[in-house]
PDB file of C-alpha atoms in Angstrom:
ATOM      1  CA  UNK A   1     -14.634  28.472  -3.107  1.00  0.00           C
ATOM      2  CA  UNK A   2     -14.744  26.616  -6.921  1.00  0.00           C
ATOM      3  CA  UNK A   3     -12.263  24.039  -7.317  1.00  0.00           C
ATOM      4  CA  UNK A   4     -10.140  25.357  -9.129  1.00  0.00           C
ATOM      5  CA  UNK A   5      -9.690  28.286  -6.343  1.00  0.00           C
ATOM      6  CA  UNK A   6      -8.881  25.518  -4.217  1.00  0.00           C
ATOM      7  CA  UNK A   7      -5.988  24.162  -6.451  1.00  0.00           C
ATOM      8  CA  UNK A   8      -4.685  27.079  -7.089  1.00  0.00           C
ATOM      9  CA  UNK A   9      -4.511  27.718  -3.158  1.00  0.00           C
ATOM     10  CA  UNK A  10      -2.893  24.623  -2.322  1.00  0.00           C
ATOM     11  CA  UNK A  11      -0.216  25.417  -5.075  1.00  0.00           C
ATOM     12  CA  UNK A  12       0.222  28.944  -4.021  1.00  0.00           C
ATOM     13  CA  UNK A  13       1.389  28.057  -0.381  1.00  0.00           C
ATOM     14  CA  UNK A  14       5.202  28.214   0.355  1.00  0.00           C
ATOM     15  CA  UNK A  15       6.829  25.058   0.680  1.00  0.00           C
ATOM     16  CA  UNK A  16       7.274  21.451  -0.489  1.00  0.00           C
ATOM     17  CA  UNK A  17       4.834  19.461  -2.257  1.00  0.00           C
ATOM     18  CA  UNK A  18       4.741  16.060  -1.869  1.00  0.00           C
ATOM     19  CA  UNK A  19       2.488  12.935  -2.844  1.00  0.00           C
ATOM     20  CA  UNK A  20       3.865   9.729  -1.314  1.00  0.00           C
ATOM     21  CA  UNK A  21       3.872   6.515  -3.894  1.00  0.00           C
ATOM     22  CA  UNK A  22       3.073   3.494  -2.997  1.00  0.00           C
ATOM     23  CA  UNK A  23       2.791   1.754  -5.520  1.00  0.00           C
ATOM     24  CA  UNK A  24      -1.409   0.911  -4.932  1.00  0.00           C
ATOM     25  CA  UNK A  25      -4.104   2.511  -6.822  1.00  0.00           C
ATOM     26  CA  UNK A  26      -5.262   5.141  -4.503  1.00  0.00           C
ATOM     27  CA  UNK A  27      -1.681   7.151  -4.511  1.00  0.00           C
ATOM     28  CA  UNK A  28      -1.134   6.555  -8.646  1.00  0.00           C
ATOM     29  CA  UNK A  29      -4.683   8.133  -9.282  1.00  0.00           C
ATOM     30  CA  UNK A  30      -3.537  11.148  -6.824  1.00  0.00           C
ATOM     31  CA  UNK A  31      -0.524  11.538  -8.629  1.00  0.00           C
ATOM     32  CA  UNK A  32      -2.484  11.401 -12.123  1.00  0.00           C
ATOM     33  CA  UNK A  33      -5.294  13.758 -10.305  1.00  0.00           C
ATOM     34  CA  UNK A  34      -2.458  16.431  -9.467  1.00  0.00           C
ATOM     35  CA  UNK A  35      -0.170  16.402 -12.396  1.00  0.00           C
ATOM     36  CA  UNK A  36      -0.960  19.458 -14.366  1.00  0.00           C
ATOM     37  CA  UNK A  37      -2.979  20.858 -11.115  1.00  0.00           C
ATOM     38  CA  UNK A  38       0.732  21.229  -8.333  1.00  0.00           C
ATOM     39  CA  UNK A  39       3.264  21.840 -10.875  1.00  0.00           C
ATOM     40  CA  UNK A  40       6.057  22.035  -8.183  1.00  0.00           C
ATOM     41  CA  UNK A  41       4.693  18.347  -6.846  1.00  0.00           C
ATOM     42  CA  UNK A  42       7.373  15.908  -5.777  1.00  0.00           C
ATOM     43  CA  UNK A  43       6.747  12.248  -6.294  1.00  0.00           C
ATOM     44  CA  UNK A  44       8.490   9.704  -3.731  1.00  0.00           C
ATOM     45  CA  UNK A  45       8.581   6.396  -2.930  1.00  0.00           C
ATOM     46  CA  UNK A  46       9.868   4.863   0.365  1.00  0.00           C
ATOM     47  CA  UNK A  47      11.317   1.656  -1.478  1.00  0.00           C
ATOM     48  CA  UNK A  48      11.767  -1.352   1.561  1.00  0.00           C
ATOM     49  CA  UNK A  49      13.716  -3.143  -1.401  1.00  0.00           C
ATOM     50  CA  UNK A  50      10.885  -6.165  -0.528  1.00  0.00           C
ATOM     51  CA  UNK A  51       8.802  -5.191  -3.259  1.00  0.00           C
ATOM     52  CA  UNK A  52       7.138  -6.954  -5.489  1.00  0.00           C
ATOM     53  CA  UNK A  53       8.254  -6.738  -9.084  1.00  0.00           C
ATOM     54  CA  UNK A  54       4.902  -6.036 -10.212  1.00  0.00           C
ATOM     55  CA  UNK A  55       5.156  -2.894  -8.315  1.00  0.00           C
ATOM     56  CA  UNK A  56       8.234  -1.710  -9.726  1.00  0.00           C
ATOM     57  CA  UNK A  57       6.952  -2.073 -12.893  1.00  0.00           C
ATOM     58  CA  UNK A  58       3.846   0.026 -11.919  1.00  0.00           C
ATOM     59  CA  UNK A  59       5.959   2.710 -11.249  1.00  0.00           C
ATOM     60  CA  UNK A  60       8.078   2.865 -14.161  1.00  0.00           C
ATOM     61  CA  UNK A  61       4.924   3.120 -16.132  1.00  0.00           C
ATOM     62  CA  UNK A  62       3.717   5.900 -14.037  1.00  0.00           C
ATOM     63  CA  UNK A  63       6.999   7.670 -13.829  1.00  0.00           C
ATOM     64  CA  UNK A  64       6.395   7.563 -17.945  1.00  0.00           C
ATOM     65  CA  UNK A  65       2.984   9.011 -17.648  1.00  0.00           C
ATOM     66  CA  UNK A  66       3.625  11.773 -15.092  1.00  0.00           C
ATOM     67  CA  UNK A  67       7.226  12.719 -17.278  1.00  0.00           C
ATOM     68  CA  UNK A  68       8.723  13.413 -14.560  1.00  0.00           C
ATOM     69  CA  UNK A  69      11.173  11.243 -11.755  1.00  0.00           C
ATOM     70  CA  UNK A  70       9.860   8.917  -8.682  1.00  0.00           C
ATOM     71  CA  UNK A  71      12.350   9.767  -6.420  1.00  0.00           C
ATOM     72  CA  UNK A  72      13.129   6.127  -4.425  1.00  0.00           C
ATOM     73  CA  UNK A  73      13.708   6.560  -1.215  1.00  0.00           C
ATOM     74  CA  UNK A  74      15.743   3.666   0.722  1.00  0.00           C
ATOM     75  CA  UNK A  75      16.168   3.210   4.225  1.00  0.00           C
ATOM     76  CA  UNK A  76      19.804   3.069   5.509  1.00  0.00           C
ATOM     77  CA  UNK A  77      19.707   0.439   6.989  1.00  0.00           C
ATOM     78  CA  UNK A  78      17.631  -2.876   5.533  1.00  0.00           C
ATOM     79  CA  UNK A  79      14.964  -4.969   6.756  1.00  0.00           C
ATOM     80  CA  UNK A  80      17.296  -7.435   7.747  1.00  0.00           C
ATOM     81  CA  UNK A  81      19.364  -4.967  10.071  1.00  0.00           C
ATOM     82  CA  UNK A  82      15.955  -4.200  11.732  1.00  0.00           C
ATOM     83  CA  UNK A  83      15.101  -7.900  12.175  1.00  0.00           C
ATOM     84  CA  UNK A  84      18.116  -8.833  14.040  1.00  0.00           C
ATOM     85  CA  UNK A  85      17.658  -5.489  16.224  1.00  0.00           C
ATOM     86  CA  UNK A  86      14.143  -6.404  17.285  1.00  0.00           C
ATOM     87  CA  UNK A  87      15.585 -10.052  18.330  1.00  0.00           C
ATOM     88  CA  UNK A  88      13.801 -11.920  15.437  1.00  0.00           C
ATOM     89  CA  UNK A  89      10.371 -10.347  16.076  1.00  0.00           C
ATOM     90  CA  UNK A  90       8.523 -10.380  12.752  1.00  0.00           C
ATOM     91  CA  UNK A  91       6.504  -7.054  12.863  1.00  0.00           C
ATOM     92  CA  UNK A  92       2.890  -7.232  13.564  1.00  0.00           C
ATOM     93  CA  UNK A  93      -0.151  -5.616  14.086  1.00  0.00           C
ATOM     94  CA  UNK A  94       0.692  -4.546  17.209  1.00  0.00           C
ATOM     95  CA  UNK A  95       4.235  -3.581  16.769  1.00  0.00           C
ATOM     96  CA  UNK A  96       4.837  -2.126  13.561  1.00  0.00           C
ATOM     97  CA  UNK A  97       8.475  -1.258  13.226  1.00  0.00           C
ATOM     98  CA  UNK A  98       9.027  -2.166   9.571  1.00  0.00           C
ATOM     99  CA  UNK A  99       6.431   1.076   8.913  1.00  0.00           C
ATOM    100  CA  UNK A 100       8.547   3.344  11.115  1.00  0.00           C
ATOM    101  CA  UNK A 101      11.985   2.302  10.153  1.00  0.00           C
ATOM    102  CA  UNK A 102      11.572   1.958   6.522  1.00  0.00           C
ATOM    103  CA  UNK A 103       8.634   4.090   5.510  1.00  0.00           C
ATOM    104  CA  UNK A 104       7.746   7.057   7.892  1.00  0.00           C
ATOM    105  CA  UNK A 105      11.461   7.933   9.103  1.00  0.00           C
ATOM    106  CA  UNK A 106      13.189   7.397   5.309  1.00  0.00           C
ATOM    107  CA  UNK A 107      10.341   9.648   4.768  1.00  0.00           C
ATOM    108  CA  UNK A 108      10.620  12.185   7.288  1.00  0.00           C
ATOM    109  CA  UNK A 109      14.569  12.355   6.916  1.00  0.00           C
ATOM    110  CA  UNK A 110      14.620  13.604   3.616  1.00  0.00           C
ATOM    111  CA  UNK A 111      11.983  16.093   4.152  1.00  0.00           C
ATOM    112  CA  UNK A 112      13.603  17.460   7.240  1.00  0.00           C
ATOM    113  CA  UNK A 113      12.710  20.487   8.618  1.00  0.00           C
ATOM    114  CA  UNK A 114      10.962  22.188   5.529  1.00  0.00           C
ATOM    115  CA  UNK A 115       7.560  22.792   5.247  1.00  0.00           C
ATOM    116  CA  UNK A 116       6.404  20.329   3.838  1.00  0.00           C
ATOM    117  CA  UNK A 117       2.461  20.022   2.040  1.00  0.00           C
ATOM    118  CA  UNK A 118       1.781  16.203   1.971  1.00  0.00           C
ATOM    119  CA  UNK A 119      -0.973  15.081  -0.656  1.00  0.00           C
ATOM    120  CA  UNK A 120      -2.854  12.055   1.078  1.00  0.00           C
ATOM    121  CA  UNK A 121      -4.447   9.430  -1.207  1.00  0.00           C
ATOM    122  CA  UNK A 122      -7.594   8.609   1.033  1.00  0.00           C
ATOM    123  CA  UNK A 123     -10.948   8.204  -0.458  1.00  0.00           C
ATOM    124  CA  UNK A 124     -13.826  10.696  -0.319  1.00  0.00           C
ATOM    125  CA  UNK A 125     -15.462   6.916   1.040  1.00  0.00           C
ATOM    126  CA  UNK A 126     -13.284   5.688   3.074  1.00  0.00           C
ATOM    127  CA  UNK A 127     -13.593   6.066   7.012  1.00  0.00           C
ATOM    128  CA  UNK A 128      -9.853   6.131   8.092  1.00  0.00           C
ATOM    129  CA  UNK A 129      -7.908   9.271   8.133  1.00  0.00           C
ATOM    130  CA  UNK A 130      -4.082   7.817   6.918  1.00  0.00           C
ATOM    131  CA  UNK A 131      -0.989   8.766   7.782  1.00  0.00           C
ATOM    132  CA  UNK A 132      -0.406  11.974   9.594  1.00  0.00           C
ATOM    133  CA  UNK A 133       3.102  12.890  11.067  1.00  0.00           C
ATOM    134  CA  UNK A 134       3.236  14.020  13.951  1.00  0.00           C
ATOM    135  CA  UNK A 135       6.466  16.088  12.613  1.00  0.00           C
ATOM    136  CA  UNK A 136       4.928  19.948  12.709  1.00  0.00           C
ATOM    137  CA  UNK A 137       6.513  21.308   9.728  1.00  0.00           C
ATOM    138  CA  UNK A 138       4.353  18.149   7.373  1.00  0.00           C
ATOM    139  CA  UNK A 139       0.984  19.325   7.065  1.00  0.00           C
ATOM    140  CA  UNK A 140      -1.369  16.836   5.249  1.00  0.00           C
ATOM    141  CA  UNK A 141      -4.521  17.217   2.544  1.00  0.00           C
ATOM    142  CA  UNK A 142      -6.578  15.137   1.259  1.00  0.00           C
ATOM    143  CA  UNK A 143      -7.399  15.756  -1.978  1.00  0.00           C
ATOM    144  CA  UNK A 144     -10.038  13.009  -2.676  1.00  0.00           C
ATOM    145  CA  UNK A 145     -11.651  13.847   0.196  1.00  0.00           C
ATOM    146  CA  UNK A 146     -12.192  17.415  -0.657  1.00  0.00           C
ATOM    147  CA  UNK A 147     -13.406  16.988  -3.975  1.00  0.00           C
ATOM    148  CA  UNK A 148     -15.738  13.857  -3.229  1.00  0.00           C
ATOM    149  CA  UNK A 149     -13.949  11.474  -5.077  1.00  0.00           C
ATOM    150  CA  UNK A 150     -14.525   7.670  -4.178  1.00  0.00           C
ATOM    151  CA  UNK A 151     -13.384   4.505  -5.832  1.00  0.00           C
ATOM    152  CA  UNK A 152     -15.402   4.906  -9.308  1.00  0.00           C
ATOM    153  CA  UNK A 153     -13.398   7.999  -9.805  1.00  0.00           C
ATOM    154  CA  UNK A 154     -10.104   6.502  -8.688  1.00  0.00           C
ATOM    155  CA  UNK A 155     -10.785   3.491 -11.157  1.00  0.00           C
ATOM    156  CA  UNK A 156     -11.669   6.013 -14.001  1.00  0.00           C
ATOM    157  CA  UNK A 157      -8.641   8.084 -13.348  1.00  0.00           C
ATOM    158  CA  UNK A 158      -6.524   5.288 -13.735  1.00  0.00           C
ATOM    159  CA  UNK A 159      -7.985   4.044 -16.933  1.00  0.00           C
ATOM    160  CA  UNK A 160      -8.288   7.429 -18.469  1.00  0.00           C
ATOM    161  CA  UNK A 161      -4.691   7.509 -17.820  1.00  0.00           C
ATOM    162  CA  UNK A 162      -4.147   3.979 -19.795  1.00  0.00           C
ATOM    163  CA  UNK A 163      -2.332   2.976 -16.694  1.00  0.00           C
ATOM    164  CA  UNK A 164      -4.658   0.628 -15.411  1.00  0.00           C
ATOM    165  CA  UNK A 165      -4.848  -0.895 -12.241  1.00  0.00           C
ATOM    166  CA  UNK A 166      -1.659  -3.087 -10.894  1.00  0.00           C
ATOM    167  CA  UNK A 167      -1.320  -6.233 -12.173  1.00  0.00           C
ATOM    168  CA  UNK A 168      -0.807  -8.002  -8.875  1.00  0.00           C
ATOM    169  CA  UNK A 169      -4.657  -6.433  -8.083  1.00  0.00           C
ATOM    170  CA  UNK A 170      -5.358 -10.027  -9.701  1.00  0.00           C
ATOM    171  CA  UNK A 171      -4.351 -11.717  -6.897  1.00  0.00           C
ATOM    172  CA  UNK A 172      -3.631  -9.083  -4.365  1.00  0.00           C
ATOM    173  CA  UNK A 173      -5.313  -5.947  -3.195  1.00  0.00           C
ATOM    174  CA  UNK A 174      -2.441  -4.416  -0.934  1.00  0.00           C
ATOM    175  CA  UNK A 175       1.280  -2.654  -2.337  1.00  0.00           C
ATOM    176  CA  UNK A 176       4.192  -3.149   0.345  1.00  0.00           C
ATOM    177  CA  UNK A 177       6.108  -5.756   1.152  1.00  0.00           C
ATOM    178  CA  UNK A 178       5.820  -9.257  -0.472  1.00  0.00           C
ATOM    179  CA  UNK A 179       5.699 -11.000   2.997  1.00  0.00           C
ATOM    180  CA  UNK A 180       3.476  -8.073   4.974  1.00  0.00           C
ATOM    181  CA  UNK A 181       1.745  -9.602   7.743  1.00  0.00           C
ATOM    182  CA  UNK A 182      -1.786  -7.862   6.688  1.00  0.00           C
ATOM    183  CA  UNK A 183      -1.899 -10.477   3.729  1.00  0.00           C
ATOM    184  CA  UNK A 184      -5.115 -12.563   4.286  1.00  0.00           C
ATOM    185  CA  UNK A 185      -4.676 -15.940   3.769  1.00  0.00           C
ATOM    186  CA  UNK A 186      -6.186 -16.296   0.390  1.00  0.00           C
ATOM    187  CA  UNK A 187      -3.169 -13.332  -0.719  1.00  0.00           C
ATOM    188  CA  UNK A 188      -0.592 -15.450   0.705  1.00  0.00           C
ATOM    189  CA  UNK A 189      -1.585 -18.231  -1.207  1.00  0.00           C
ATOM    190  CA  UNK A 190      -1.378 -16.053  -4.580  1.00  0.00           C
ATOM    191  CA  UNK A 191       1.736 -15.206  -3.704  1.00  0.00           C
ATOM    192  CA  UNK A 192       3.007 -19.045  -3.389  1.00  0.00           C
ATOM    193  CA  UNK A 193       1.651 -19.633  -6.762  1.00  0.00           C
ATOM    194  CA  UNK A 194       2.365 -16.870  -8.449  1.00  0.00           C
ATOM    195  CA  UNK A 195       6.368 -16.457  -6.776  1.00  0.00           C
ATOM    196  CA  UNK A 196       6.582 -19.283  -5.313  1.00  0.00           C
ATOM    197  CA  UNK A 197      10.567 -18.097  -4.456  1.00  0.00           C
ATOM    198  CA  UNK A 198       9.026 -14.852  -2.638  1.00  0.00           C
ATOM    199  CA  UNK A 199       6.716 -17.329  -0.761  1.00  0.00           C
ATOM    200  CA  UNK A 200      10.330 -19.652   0.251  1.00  0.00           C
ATOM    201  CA  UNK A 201      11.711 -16.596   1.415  1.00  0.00           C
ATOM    202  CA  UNK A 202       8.765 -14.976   3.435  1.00  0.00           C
ATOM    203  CA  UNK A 203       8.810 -18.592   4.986  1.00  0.00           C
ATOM    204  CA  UNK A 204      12.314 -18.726   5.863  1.00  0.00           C
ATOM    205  CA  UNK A 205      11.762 -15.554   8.132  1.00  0.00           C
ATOM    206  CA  UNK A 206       9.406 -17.697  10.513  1.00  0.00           C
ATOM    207  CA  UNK A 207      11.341 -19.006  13.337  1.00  0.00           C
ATOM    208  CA  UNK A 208      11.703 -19.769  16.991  1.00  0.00           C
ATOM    209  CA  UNK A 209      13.518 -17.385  19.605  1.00  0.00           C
ATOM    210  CA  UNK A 210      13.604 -17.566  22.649  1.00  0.00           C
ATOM    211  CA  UNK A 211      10.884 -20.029  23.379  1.00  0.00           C
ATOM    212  CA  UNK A 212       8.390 -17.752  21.077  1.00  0.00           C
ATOM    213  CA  UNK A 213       7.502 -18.666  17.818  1.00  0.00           C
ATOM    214  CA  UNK A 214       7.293 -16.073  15.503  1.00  0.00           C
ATOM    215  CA  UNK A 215       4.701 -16.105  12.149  1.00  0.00           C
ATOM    216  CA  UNK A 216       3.623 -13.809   9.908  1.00  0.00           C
ATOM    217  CA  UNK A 217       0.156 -15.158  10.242  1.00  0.00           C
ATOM    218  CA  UNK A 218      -1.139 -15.643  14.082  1.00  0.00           C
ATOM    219  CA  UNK A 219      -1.411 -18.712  15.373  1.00  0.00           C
ATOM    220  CA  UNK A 220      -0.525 -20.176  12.087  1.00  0.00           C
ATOM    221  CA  UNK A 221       2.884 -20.326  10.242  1.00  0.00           C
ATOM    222  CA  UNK A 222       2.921 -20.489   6.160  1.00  0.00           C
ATOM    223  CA  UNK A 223       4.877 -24.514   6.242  1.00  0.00           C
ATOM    224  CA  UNK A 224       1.402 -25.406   7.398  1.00  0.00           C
ATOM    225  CA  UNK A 225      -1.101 -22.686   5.000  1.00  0.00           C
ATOM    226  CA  UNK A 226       0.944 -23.731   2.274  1.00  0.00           C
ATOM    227  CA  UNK A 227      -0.108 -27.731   2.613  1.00  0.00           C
ATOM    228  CA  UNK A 228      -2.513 -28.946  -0.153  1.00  0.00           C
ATOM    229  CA  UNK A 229      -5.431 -29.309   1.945  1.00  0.00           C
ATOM    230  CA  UNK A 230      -5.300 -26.333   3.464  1.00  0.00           C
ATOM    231  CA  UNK A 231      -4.767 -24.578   0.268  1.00  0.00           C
ATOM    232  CA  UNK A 232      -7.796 -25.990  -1.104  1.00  0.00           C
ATOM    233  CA  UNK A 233      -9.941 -25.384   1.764  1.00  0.00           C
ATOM    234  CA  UNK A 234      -8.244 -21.290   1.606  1.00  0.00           C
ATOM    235  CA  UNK A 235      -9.505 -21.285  -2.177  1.00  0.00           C
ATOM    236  CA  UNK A 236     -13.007 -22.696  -1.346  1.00  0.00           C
ATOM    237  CA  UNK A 237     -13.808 -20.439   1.495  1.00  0.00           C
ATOM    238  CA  UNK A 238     -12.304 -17.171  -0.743  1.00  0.00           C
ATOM    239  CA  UNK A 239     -14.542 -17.995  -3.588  1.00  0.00           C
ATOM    240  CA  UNK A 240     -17.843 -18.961  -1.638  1.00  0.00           C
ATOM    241  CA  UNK A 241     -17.041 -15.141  -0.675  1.00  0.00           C
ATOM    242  CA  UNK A 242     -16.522 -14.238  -3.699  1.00  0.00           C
ATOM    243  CA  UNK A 243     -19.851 -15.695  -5.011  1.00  0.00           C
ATOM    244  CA  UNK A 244     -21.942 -13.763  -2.154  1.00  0.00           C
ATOM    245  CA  UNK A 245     -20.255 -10.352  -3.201  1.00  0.00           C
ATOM    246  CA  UNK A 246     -21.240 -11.279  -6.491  1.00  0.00           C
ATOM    247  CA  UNK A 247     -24.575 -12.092  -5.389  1.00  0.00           C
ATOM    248  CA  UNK A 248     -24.928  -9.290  -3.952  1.00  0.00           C
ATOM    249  CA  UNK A 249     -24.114  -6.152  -6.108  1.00  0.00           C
ATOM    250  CA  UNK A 250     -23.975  -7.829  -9.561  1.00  0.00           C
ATOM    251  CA  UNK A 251     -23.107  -4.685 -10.912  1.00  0.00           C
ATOM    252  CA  UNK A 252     -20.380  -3.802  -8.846  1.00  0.00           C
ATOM    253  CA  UNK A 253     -16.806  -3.742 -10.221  1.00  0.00           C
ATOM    254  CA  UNK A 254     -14.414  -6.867 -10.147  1.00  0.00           C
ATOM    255  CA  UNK A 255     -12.239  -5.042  -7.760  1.00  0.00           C
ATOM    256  CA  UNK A 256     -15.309  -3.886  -5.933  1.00  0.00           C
ATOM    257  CA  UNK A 257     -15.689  -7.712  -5.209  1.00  0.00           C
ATOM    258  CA  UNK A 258     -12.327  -8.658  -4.285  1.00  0.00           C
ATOM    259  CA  UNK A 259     -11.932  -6.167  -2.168  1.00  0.00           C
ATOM    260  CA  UNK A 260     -15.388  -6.950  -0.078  1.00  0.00           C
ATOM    261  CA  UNK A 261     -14.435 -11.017  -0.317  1.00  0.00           C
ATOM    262  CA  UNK A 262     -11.038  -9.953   1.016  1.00  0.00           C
ATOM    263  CA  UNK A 263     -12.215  -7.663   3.967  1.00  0.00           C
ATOM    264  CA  UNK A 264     -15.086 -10.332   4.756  1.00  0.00           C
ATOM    265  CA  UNK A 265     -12.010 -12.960   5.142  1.00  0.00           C
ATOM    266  CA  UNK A 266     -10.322 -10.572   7.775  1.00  0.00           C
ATOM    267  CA  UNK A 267     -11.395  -7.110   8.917  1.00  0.00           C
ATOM    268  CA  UNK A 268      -7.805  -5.773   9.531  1.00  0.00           C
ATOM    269  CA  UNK A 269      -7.833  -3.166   6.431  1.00  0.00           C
ATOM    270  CA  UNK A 270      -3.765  -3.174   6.861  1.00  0.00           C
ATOM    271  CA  UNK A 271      -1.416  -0.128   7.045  1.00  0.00           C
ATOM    272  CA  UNK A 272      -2.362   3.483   6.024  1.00  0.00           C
ATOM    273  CA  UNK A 273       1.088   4.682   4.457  1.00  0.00           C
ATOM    274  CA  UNK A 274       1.908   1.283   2.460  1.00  0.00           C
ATOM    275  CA  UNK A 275      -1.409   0.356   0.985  1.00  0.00           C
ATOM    276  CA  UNK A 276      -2.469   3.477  -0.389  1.00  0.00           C
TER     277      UNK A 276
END
């Protein structure tokens, strides 16, 4: 079957269609990929209302570009409510509430029980699979993946489109919350310089309960990353990494190189419906 075949087979089947925004490049160059391909396509955002501002931003430019609305999507209850329900347990790794109670149920609400076609921003070279709900009536595809379409293509989608790539991609190579707890430490430290009032806040969520101390970072809480020394030595380490990646693929894009400096600092790649 030619591509287009394809498109016009996804488009054809009954139902919702739906790409999920997250504000990262991956989900803006799906939306750009499928604009005049799924006419009927829905564009949504789950919005934890602990968003950067750069991200909002990103979105209003896309919502420009696509002409047509990002429906926001808003939990019913906050972050905060969800906090104080867990007993002051910052979300982790291992227990990931903040993705279920104010991305994949906000998400799954709205869609209820319509059949729903869910267009999945992963990479034609990445490894994971993404989000998949477990809800029967959401079935997913992956466009990127059908069509062979890696990060090169993603990067030239999104400056074909003029959009660009976030601005935060600077300093940051994740969308989602301004405090999430995949941030590697060099991220954090963008964040303190570049909002430092995000960075008070994110700070102010660290506390003690119960006789268990709870961080965003393990084994280390952000009043001690954000002391001068340890600063410096953060920024040393990142750009010794930096310099290998360099080194290494001279060629290779800048955000090629961030990314492999990042994922060489920690191997966690984060969470596969906010980071898209």
């Amino acid at each position: 079957m030619d591509d287009e075949r394809i498109i016009q087979s996804w488009a054809e089947r009954p139902g919702r269609h739906i790409v999920n925004l997250s504000g990262g490049k991956d989900s803006t160059a799906l939306a750009i990929f499928l604009r005049d391909k799924i006419p009927q396509v829905e564009y949504l955002f789950c919005d934890t209302h602990k968003e950067l501002s750069e991200t909002y931003e990103y979105l209003d430019r896309l919502s420009a570009y696509l002409q047509r609305p990002i429906i926001k999507l808003n939990a019913q209850r906050g972050f905060d409510h969800w906090l104080d329900m867990y007993g002051g347990m910052l979300p982790s790794a291992q227990v990931r509430w903040c993705t279920r109670k104010l991305k994949i149920e906000p998400f799954e609400n709205y869609v209820g029980s319509e059949i729903v076609w869910s267009y999945v921003g992963i990479r034609a070279d990445e490894a994971r699979s993404g989000y998949v709900s477990t809800k029967p009536n959401i079935h997913p595809i992956f466009p990127f993946k059908e069509f062979g379409l890696g990060l090169g293509d993603i990067e030239r989608l999104l400056e074909e489109s003029g959009l660009g790539l976030p601005s935060y991609y600077e300093w940051r190579q994740r969308s989602g919350c301004f405090f999430c707890f995949y941030q590697r430490n060099s991220e954090w430290v963008g964040l303190m310089e570049r909002h430092p009032e995000l960075f008070a806040q994110s700070k102010a969520y660290e506390s003690e309960r119960g006789g268990e101390q709870f961080t965003w970072r393990q084994g280390e809480s952000l009043s001690t990353l954000e002391q001068p020394e340890r600063v410096a030595q953060i920024k040393r380490e990142h750009e010794r990494r930096m310099a290998r990646e360099r080194a290494n693929r001279p060629d290779r894009p800048l955000i090629e190189v961030i990314g492999a400096a990042l994922d060489a600092e920690d191997d966690d790649q984060g969470c596969d419906i906010c980071h898209l």
